PDB file of C-alpha atoms and ligand atoms in Angstrom:
ATOM      1  CA  MET B 223     131.198 126.572 104.064  1.00  0.00           C
ATOM      2  CA  THR B 224     130.527 123.523 106.277  1.00  0.00           C
ATOM      3  CA  GLU B 225     132.321 122.699 109.213  1.00  0.00           C
ATOM      4  CA  ALA B 226     132.827 118.374 108.755  1.00  0.00           C
ATOM      5  CA  LYS B 227     131.628 118.110 112.388  1.00  0.00           C
ATOM      6  CA  THR B 228     130.123 114.431 111.775  1.00  0.00           C
ATOM      7  CA  ILE B 229     131.371 111.202 109.689  1.00  0.00           C
ATOM      8  CA  PRO B 230     131.647 111.802 106.107  1.00  0.00           C
ATOM      9  CA  GLN B 231     128.965 110.663 104.150  1.00  0.00           C
ATOM     10  CA  HIS B 232     131.061 109.118 101.247  1.00  0.00           C
ATOM     11  CA  VAL B 233     134.829 107.607 101.831  1.00  0.00           C
ATOM     12  CA  ALA B 234     136.425 106.513  98.694  1.00  0.00           C
ATOM     13  CA  ILE B 235     139.548 104.543  99.459  1.00  0.00           C
ATOM     14  CA  ILE B 236     142.699 103.793  96.976  1.00  0.00           C
ATOM     15  CA  MET B 237     143.714 100.353  98.522  1.00  0.00           C
ATOM     16  CA  ASP B 238     147.351 100.332  97.856  1.00  0.00           C
ATOM     17  CA  GLY B 239     150.576  98.312  99.059  1.00  0.00           C
ATOM     18  CA  ASN B 240     149.521  94.787  98.647  1.00  0.00           C
ATOM     19  CA  GLY B 241     152.384  93.906  96.613  1.00  0.00           C
ATOM     20  CA  ARG B 242     155.061  95.667  99.099  1.00  0.00           C
ATOM     21  CA  TRP B 243     153.046  93.643 101.961  1.00  0.00           C
ATOM     22  CA  ALA B 244     153.779  90.251 100.424  1.00  0.00           C
ATOM     23  CA  ARG B 245     157.400  91.043  99.371  1.00  0.00           C
ATOM     24  CA  GLU B 246     158.158  92.111 102.762  1.00  0.00           C
ATOM     25  CA  ARG B 247     157.068  88.713 103.930  1.00  0.00           C
ATOM     26  CA  GLY B 248     158.892  86.882 101.370  1.00  0.00           C
ATOM     27  CA  LEU B 249     155.544  85.742  99.649  1.00  0.00           C
ATOM     28  CA  PRO B 250     153.792  85.847  96.190  1.00  0.00           C
ATOM     29  CA  ARG B 251     151.980  88.875  95.349  1.00  0.00           C
ATOM     30  CA  ILE B 252     148.863  87.316  95.258  1.00  0.00           C
ATOM     31  CA  GLU B 253     149.087  86.309  98.940  1.00  0.00           C
ATOM     32  CA  GLY B 254     149.003  90.180  99.485  1.00  0.00           C
ATOM     33  CA  HIS B 255     145.944  90.885  97.495  1.00  0.00           C
ATOM     34  CA  ARG B 256     144.084  88.073  99.725  1.00  0.00           C
ATOM     35  CA  ALA B 257     145.553  89.579 102.901  1.00  0.00           C
ATOM     36  CA  GLY B 258     144.207  92.702 101.194  1.00  0.00           C
ATOM     37  CA  SER B 259     140.689  91.779 100.833  1.00  0.00           C
ATOM     38  CA  ASP B 260     140.444  90.847 104.803  1.00  0.00           C
ATOM     39  CA  SER B 261     141.119  94.407 105.251  1.00  0.00           C
ATOM     40  CA  ALA B 262     138.678  95.379 103.135  1.00  0.00           C
ATOM     41  CA  ARG B 263     136.245  93.145 104.641  1.00  0.00           C
ATOM     42  CA  GLU B 264     136.915  94.800 108.230  1.00  0.00           C
ATOM     43  CA  ILE B 265     136.333  98.204 106.526  1.00  0.00           C
ATOM     44  CA  VAL B 266     133.121  97.558 104.839  1.00  0.00           C
ATOM     45  CA  THR B 267     131.863  96.149 108.340  1.00  0.00           C
ATOM     46  CA  ALA B 268     133.324  99.153 110.267  1.00  0.00           C
ATOM     47  CA  ALA B 269     131.992 101.939 107.342  1.00  0.00           C
ATOM     48  CA  GLY B 270     128.788 100.402 108.302  1.00  0.00           C
ATOM     49  CA  GLU B 271     128.449 100.291 111.932  1.00  0.00           C
ATOM     50  CA  ILE B 272     130.130 103.863 112.036  1.00  0.00           C
ATOM     51  CA  GLY B 273     126.867 105.186 109.980  1.00  0.00           C
ATOM     52  CA  VAL B 274     129.426 105.939 106.539  1.00  0.00           C
ATOM     53  CA  LYS B 275     126.594 105.711 103.908  1.00  0.00           C
ATOM     54  CA  TYR B 276     128.788 105.269 100.904  1.00  0.00           C
ATOM     55  CA  LEU B 277     131.908 103.275 100.623  1.00  0.00           C
ATOM     56  CA  THR B 278     134.127 103.257  97.233  1.00  0.00           C
ATOM     57  CA  LEU B 279     136.716 101.024  96.805  1.00  0.00           C
ATOM     58  CA  TYR B 280     139.299 101.149  94.223  1.00  0.00           C
ATOM     59  CA  ALA B 281     139.725  97.667  93.723  1.00  0.00           C
ATOM     60  CA  PHE B 282     140.528  97.138  90.208  1.00  0.00           C
ATOM     61  CA  SER B 283     142.048 100.051  87.920  1.00  0.00           C
ATOM     62  CA  ILE B 284     141.809  99.892  84.434  1.00  0.00           C
ATOM     63  CA  GLU B 285     145.469 100.085  84.011  1.00  0.00           C
ATOM     64  CA  ASN B 286     145.584  96.902  86.263  1.00  0.00           C
ATOM     65  CA  TRP B 287     145.056  94.935  83.097  1.00  0.00           C
ATOM     66  CA  ARG B 288     148.608  95.593  82.036  1.00  0.00           C
ATOM     67  CA  ARG B 289     149.917  93.274  85.037  1.00  0.00           C
ATOM     68  CA  PRO B 290     151.204  89.967  84.157  1.00  0.00           C
ATOM     69  CA  ARG B 291     148.168  87.480  83.334  1.00  0.00           C
ATOM     70  CA  GLU B 292     148.755  85.046  86.098  1.00  0.00           C
ATOM     71  CA  GLU B 293     148.020  88.152  88.467  1.00  0.00           C
ATOM     72  CA  THR B 294     144.936  89.628  86.911  1.00  0.00           C
ATOM     73  CA  SER B 295     143.396  86.216  86.683  1.00  0.00           C
ATOM     74  CA  ALA B 296     144.305  85.457  90.441  1.00  0.00           C
ATOM     75  CA  LEU B 297     142.833  89.074  91.096  1.00  0.00           C
ATOM     76  CA  MET B 298     139.339  87.972  89.055  1.00  0.00           C
ATOM     77  CA  ARG B 299     139.400  84.969  90.876  1.00  0.00           C
ATOM     78  CA  LEU B 300     139.838  86.375  94.232  1.00  0.00           C
ATOM     79  CA  LEU B 301     137.222  89.223  93.748  1.00  0.00           C
ATOM     80  CA  THR B 302     134.791  86.612  92.507  1.00  0.00           C
ATOM     81  CA  LYS B 303     135.003  84.588  95.905  1.00  0.00           C
ATOM     82  CA  PHE B 304     134.777  87.731  97.822  1.00  0.00           C
ATOM     83  CA  LEU B 305     131.395  88.599  96.281  1.00  0.00           C
ATOM     84  CA  LYS B 306     130.028  85.296  96.691  1.00  0.00           C
ATOM     85  CA  ASP B 307     131.493  84.773 100.215  1.00  0.00           C
ATOM     86  CA  GLU B 308     130.331  88.026 101.411  1.00  0.00           C
ATOM     87  CA  ILE B 309     126.899  87.984 100.823  1.00  0.00           C
ATOM     88  CA  PRO B 310     125.557  86.650 104.324  1.00  0.00           C
ATOM     89  CA  THR B 311     127.920  89.312 105.966  1.00  0.00           C
ATOM     90  CA  LEU B 312     126.336  92.201 103.828  1.00  0.00           C
ATOM     91  CA  HIS B 313     123.036  91.124 104.248  1.00  0.00           C
ATOM     92  CA  LYS B 314     123.460  90.647 108.268  1.00  0.00           C
ATOM     93  CA  ASN B 315     124.815  94.221 107.693  1.00  0.00           C
ATOM     94  CA  ASN B 316     122.558  95.547 105.602  1.00  0.00           C
ATOM     95  CA  VAL B 317     124.793  96.619 103.166  1.00  0.00           C
ATOM     96  CA  ARG B 318     123.774  97.175  99.152  1.00  0.00           C
ATOM     97  CA  LEU B 319     126.750  96.437  96.500  1.00  0.00           C
ATOM     98  CA  GLU B 320     127.169  98.727  93.798  1.00  0.00           C
ATOM     99  CA  ALA B 321     130.045  98.451  90.947  1.00  0.00           C
ATOM    100  CA  ILE B 322     131.424 101.335  88.912  1.00  0.00           C
ATOM    101  CA  GLY B 323     133.600 101.068  85.800  1.00  0.00           C
ATOM    102  CA  ARG B 324     133.773  99.401  82.489  1.00  0.00           C
ATOM    103  CA  LEU B 325     132.396  96.125  83.969  1.00  0.00           C
ATOM    104  CA  ALA B 326     132.169  94.253  80.632  1.00  0.00           C
ATOM    105  CA  ASP B 327     136.201  93.785  80.501  1.00  0.00           C
ATOM    106  CA  LEU B 328     135.743  91.635  83.673  1.00  0.00           C
ATOM    107  CA  PRO B 329     135.942  87.913  83.161  1.00  0.00           C
ATOM    108  CA  GLU B 330     132.296  86.263  83.165  1.00  0.00           C
ATOM    109  CA  HIS B 331     132.712  84.633  86.475  1.00  0.00           C
ATOM    110  CA  SER B 332     133.180  87.796  88.199  1.00  0.00           C
ATOM    111  CA  GLN B 333     130.353  89.710  86.268  1.00  0.00           C
ATOM    112  CA  LYS B 334     128.057  86.928  86.852  1.00  0.00           C
ATOM    113  CA  GLN B 335     128.715  86.788  90.579  1.00  0.00           C
ATOM    114  CA  LEU B 336     128.662  90.696  90.492  1.00  0.00           C
ATOM    115  CA  ALA B 337     125.311  90.642  89.052  1.00  0.00           C
ATOM    116  CA  GLU B 338     124.194  88.283  91.553  1.00  0.00           C
ATOM    117  CA  THR B 339     125.603  89.657  94.797  1.00  0.00           C
ATOM    118  CA  ARG B 340     123.979  92.748  93.378  1.00  0.00           C
ATOM    119  CA  ARG B 341     120.761  91.546  92.838  1.00  0.00           C
ATOM    120  CA  VAL B 342     120.368  90.268  96.067  1.00  0.00           C
ATOM    121  CA  THR B 343     121.343  93.295  97.798  1.00  0.00           C
ATOM    122  CA  ALA B 344     119.808  95.616  96.224  1.00  0.00           C
ATOM    123  CA  LYS B 345     117.208  96.243  98.744  1.00  0.00           C
ATOM    124  CA  ASN B 346     119.626  96.920 101.541  1.00  0.00           C
ATOM    125  CA  THR B 347     119.368 100.159 103.107  1.00  0.00           C
ATOM    126  CA  GLY B 348     122.678 100.815 105.321  1.00  0.00           C
ATOM    127  CA  LEU B 349     125.998 101.594 103.695  1.00  0.00           C
ATOM    128  CA  THR B 350     126.258 101.298  99.845  1.00  0.00           C
ATOM    129  CA  LEU B 351     129.611  99.125  98.869  1.00  0.00           C
ATOM    130  CA  ILE B 352     131.032 100.505  95.418  1.00  0.00           C
ATOM    131  CA  LEU B 353     133.760  98.410  94.059  1.00  0.00           C
ATOM    132  CA  ALA B 354     135.745 100.216  91.144  1.00  0.00           C
ATOM    133  CA  LEU B 355     136.600  97.400  88.628  1.00  0.00           C
ATOM    134  CA  SER B 356     138.428  97.698  85.636  1.00  0.00           C
ATOM    135  CA  TYR B 357     137.694 101.550  86.353  1.00  0.00           C
ATOM    136  CA  GLY B 358     139.524 104.863  85.283  1.00  0.00           C
ATOM    137  CA  GLY B 359     138.509 108.664  85.628  1.00  0.00           C
ATOM    138  CA  ARG B 360     139.426 109.442  82.226  1.00  0.00           C
ATOM    139  CA  THR B 361     137.616 106.395  80.530  1.00  0.00           C
ATOM    140  CA  GLU B 362     134.455 107.100  82.848  1.00  0.00           C
ATOM    141  CA  MET B 363     134.759 110.860  81.401  1.00  0.00           C
ATOM    142  CA  VAL B 364     135.392 108.991  77.899  1.00  0.00           C
ATOM    143  CA  ASP B 365     131.942 107.355  78.149  1.00  0.00           C
ATOM    144  CA  GLY B 366     130.347 110.171  79.738  1.00  0.00           C
ATOM    145  CA  VAL B 367     131.261 112.178  76.637  1.00  0.00           C
ATOM    146  CA  ARG B 368     130.039 109.679  73.944  1.00  0.00           C
ATOM    147  CA  LYS B 369     126.558 109.426  76.342  1.00  0.00           C
ATOM    148  CA  ILE B 370     125.925 113.364  76.081  1.00  0.00           C
ATOM    149  CA  ALA B 371     127.270 113.326  72.316  1.00  0.00           C
ATOM    150  CA  THR B 372     124.230 110.969  71.704  1.00  0.00           C
ATOM    151  CA  GLU B 373     121.893 112.649  73.080  1.00  0.00           C
ATOM    152  CA  VAL B 374     122.937 116.153  71.125  1.00  0.00           C
ATOM    153  CA  ARG B 375     123.152 113.991  67.939  1.00  0.00           C
ATOM    154  CA  GLU B 376     119.602 112.474  68.529  1.00  0.00           C
ATOM    155  CA  GLY B 377     118.031 116.122  69.271  1.00  0.00           C
ATOM    156  CA  ARG B 378     117.234 115.177  73.260  1.00  0.00           C
ATOM    157  CA  LEU B 379     119.932 118.102  74.307  1.00  0.00           C
ATOM    158  CA  ARG B 380     121.135 120.937  73.288  1.00  0.00           C
ATOM    159  CA  PRO B 381     124.875 121.839  73.646  1.00  0.00           C
ATOM    160  CA  GLU B 382     124.411 124.830  75.407  1.00  0.00           C
ATOM    161  CA  GLN B 383     122.042 123.032  78.068  1.00  0.00           C
ATOM    162  CA  ILE B 384     125.125 121.030  78.929  1.00  0.00           C
ATOM    163  CA  ASN B 385     126.083 122.369  82.580  1.00  0.00           C
ATOM    164  CA  GLU B 386     128.141 120.123  85.538  1.00  0.00           C
ATOM    165  CA  GLU B 387     124.962 118.525  86.425  1.00  0.00           C
ATOM    166  CA  THR B 388     124.721 116.815  82.776  1.00  0.00           C
ATOM    167  CA  ILE B 389     128.718 115.963  82.947  1.00  0.00           C
ATOM    168  CA  ALA B 390     127.782 114.299  86.954  1.00  0.00           C
ATOM    169  CA  ALA B 391     124.810 112.633  85.308  1.00  0.00           C
ATOM    170  CA  SER B 392     126.984 111.433  82.368  1.00  0.00           C
ATOM    171  CA  LEU B 393     129.043 109.292  84.866  1.00  0.00           C
ATOM    172  CA  TYR B 394     129.172 105.848  86.316  1.00  0.00           C
ATOM    173  CA  THR B 395     128.765 108.058  90.072  1.00  0.00           C
ATOM    174  CA  SER B 396     125.399 109.351  88.596  1.00  0.00           C
ATOM    175  CA  SER B 397     123.389 108.187  91.687  1.00  0.00           C
ATOM    176  CA  PHE B 398     126.187 108.727  94.219  1.00  0.00           C
ATOM    177  CA  PRO B 399     127.130 111.672  95.919  1.00  0.00           C
ATOM    178  CA  ASP B 400     130.909 112.991  95.770  1.00  0.00           C
ATOM    179  CA  PRO B 401     133.482 111.819  98.228  1.00  0.00           C
ATOM    180  CA  ASP B 402     134.056 113.735 101.227  1.00  0.00           C
ATOM    181  CA  LEU B 403     136.886 111.671 101.970  1.00  0.00           C
ATOM    182  CA  LEU B 404     139.452 109.895 100.303  1.00  0.00           C
ATOM    183  CA  ILE B 405     142.107 107.680 101.832  1.00  0.00           C
ATOM    184  CA  ARG B 406     145.002 106.429 100.269  1.00  0.00           C
ATOM    185  CA  THR B 407     147.314 103.825 101.878  1.00  0.00           C
ATOM    186  CA  SER B 408     151.117 103.000 101.223  1.00  0.00           C
ATOM    187  CA  GLY B 409     152.078 106.495 101.124  1.00  0.00           C
ATOM    188  CA  GLU B 410     152.006 107.511  97.543  1.00  0.00           C
ATOM    189  CA  MET B 411     150.911 110.959  96.598  1.00  0.00           C
ATOM    190  CA  ARG B 412     148.815 110.648  93.616  1.00  0.00           C
ATOM    191  CA  LEU B 413     145.165 110.311  92.681  1.00  0.00           C
ATOM    192  CA  SER B 414     145.858 107.208  90.032  1.00  0.00           C
ATOM    193  CA  ASN B 415     143.194 108.226  87.541  1.00  0.00           C
ATOM    194  CA  PHE B 416     140.677 107.682  90.423  1.00  0.00           C
ATOM    195  CA  LEU B 417     137.315 109.381  90.775  1.00  0.00           C
ATOM    196  CA  LEU B 418     139.000 112.648  88.686  1.00  0.00           C
ATOM    197  CA  TRP B 419     135.741 114.719  88.439  1.00  0.00           C
ATOM    198  CA  GLN B 420     134.325 113.954  91.742  1.00  0.00           C
ATOM    199  CA  THR B 421     137.108 114.374  94.027  1.00  0.00           C
ATOM    200  CA  SER B 422     137.481 118.242  93.246  1.00  0.00           C
ATOM    201  CA  TYR B 423     136.489 119.187  97.008  1.00  0.00           C
ATOM    202  CA  THR B 424     137.242 115.802  98.426  1.00  0.00           C
ATOM    203  CA  GLU B 425     139.763 115.888 101.471  1.00  0.00           C
ATOM    204  CA  ILE B 426     142.412 113.682 101.099  1.00  0.00           C
ATOM    205  CA  TRP B 427     144.280 111.352 103.651  1.00  0.00           C
ATOM    206  CA  ILE B 428     147.171 109.436 103.226  1.00  0.00           C
ATOM    207  CA  THR B 429     148.968 106.884 105.235  1.00  0.00           C
ATOM    208  CA  PRO B 430     152.209 105.167 104.997  1.00  0.00           C
ATOM    209  CA  THR B 431     150.597 101.759 106.218  1.00  0.00           C
ATOM    210  CA  LEU B 432     150.257  99.168 103.323  1.00  0.00           C
ATOM    211  CA  TRP B 433     146.895  98.047 102.757  1.00  0.00           C
ATOM    212  CA  PRO B 434     146.986  94.725 104.217  1.00  0.00           C
ATOM    213  CA  ASP B 435     147.938  96.435 107.775  1.00  0.00           C
ATOM    214  CA  PHE B 436     145.130  99.043 107.460  1.00  0.00           C
ATOM    215  CA  ARG B 437     142.511  97.847 109.666  1.00  0.00           C
ATOM    216  CA  LYS B 438     139.613  99.553 111.735  1.00  0.00           C
ATOM    217  CA  PRO B 439     141.595 101.657 114.401  1.00  0.00           C
ATOM    218  CA  GLU B 440     143.472 103.164 111.892  1.00  0.00           C
ATOM    219  CA  PHE B 441     140.164 103.949 109.716  1.00  0.00           C
ATOM    220  CA  LEU B 442     138.937 105.627 112.765  1.00  0.00           C
ATOM    221  CA  LYS B 443     141.804 107.700 112.985  1.00  0.00           C
ATOM    222  CA  ALA B 444     141.228 108.924 109.373  1.00  0.00           C
ATOM    223  CA  LEU B 445     137.788 109.795 110.347  1.00  0.00           C
ATOM    224  CA  GLU B 446     138.565 111.585 113.369  1.00  0.00           C
ATOM    225  CA  ASP B 447     141.244 113.681 111.223  1.00  0.00           C
ATOM    226  CA  TYR B 448     138.480 114.469 108.623  1.00  0.00           C
ATOM    227  CA  ARG B 449     136.372 115.698 111.694  1.00  0.00           C
ATOM    228  CA  LYS B 450     138.752 118.311 112.646  1.00  0.00           C
ATOM    229  CA  ARG B 451     139.121 119.562 109.304  1.00  0.00           C
ATOM    230  CA  GLN B 452     137.471 122.833 107.802  1.00  0.00           C
ATOM    231  CA  ARG B 453     135.921 122.375 104.358  1.00  0.00           C
ATOM    232  CA  ARG B 454     135.696 125.721 102.711  1.00  0.00           C
ATOM    233  CA  PHE B 455     134.783 124.386  99.368  1.00  0.00           C
ATOM    234  CA  GLY B 456     136.617 127.520  97.809  1.00  0.00           C
ATOM    235  CA  GLY B 457     135.306 129.669 100.176  1.00  0.00           C
ATOM    236  CA  VAL B 458     136.560 131.514 103.561  1.00  0.00           C
ATOM    237  CA  GLU B 459     136.919 130.819 107.050  1.00  0.00           C
ATOM    238  CA  PRO B 460     134.270 132.323 108.984  1.00  0.00           C
ATOM    239  CA  THR B 461     135.401 135.469 111.333  1.00  0.00           C
TER     240      THR B 461
HETATM  241  C1  LIG J 615     147.143  97.759  95.060  1.00  0.00           C
HETATM  242  O1  LIG J 615     148.306  97.165  95.534  1.00  0.00           O
HETATM  243  C2  LIG J 615     145.857  96.846  95.203  1.00  0.00           C
HETATM  244  C3  LIG J 615     145.473  96.017  93.959  1.00  0.00           C
HETATM  245  C4  LIG J 615     145.621  96.581  92.611  1.00  0.00           C
HETATM  246  C5  LIG J 615     144.017  95.519  93.866  1.00  0.00           C
HETATM  247  C6  LIG J 615     143.150  95.876  95.423  1.00  0.00           C
HETATM  248  C7  LIG J 615     142.755  94.236  95.600  1.00  0.00           C
HETATM  249  C8  LIG J 615     142.301  93.796  96.681  1.00  0.00           C
HETATM  250  C9  LIG J 615     142.513  95.086  97.812  1.00  0.00           C
HETATM  251  C10 LIG J 615     141.719  92.679  97.185  1.00  0.00           C
HETATM  252  C11 LIG J 615     140.807  92.402  96.733  1.00  0.00           C
HETATM  253  C12 LIG J 615     139.549  93.333  96.941  1.00  0.00           C
HETATM  254  C13 LIG J 615     138.505  93.172  96.932  1.00  0.00           C
HETATM  255  C14 LIG J 615     137.469  93.865  97.533  1.00  0.00           C
HETATM  256  C15 LIG J 615     137.899  91.649  96.491  1.00  0.00           C
HETATM  257  P1  LIG J 615     149.387  96.717  94.297  1.00  0.00           P
HETATM  258  O2  LIG J 615     149.471  95.599  93.770  1.00  0.00           O
HETATM  259  O3  LIG J 615     149.517  97.697  93.252  1.00  0.00           O
HETATM  260  O4  LIG J 615     150.686  96.915  95.533  1.00  0.00           O
HETATM  261  P2  LIG J 615     152.260  97.441  95.376  1.00  0.00           P
HETATM  262  O5  LIG J 615     151.801  98.741  94.675  1.00  0.00           O
HETATM  263  O6  LIG J 615     152.938  97.302  96.509  1.00  0.00           O
HETATM  264  O7  LIG J 615     152.930  96.571  94.065  1.00  0.00           O
END
C-alpha cells in the first residue's frame, strides 16, 4: 500500500485530438500534428524539470497505419524532423531517448534518425523519453510470446518457470518500470491498445483538452491530482 505523495516516476500519455484541433480551425490535419509536436516538446521539458524519470508518449499506434498514406507519410516526416531538431534540447536537459514498438515498420529516414538520436543521447541520465512508434499492446504481447516460445523450444526455459516476471521481461518495456500515471487528452475513455500489460495498476487521468492545447499548466494539474490519490494495488485503505 503506497500513498502517492510524490511525483510519479513514470508518466504515459495518449496524445489525442490533433485532428479535431485542426478541424476546429479549418486547417489540414497535419497542422494539428505539427501543433501537437509543440505540446510534446513542452511536456518533455516540463517532465524533466519536475523530476519525472520516464515519460512514454503514444506517438504512432500500429492501427495508425490504416490512415491515408498522405497523413502517415506526413507524420513520419514530422517524427524524423522532431528527432533531429530536438537533439540539442534533449542534450541540454539531460534527456535520453528510447523507443518501443515495431520499429522496423517505420520508413528508413525515421529509423535512421531514431537510431542516431538514441545513440547520441544514450548516456544522458535525467528523464528517459520513450516514444511508442508503430506500437500496439497486443502486438507487443504477440512478439513477447514468440520470444518465450523460442526459449522453451530451445530448452532454455521450462513452461512451469514462466511467471509474471518472465512475461514482463519479454515485452518492449522490459527495462522500464510500469507507468504510475496515464494521461489521455481529448476526453476519450479508452486505452486504445496502449501498454495493456503495464497499466494494470496505473492511475488514469483524462482531460477534454485536445493535445495541441495540453501544455505545462495542465500537466502540473494532472500531477497534483495524482499526488492526492491513494494507490492501494488491490489492498485496503489503512485504518
Ligand atoms: C492523435 O490525434 C495523435 C496522433 C495519431 C499522432 C500523435 C503525434 C503527435 C502529437 C505529433 C508528433 C509527435 C512527436 C513526438 C514527434 P488524432 O489525429 O487521432 O486526432 P483526432 O482523434 O482528433 O482525429
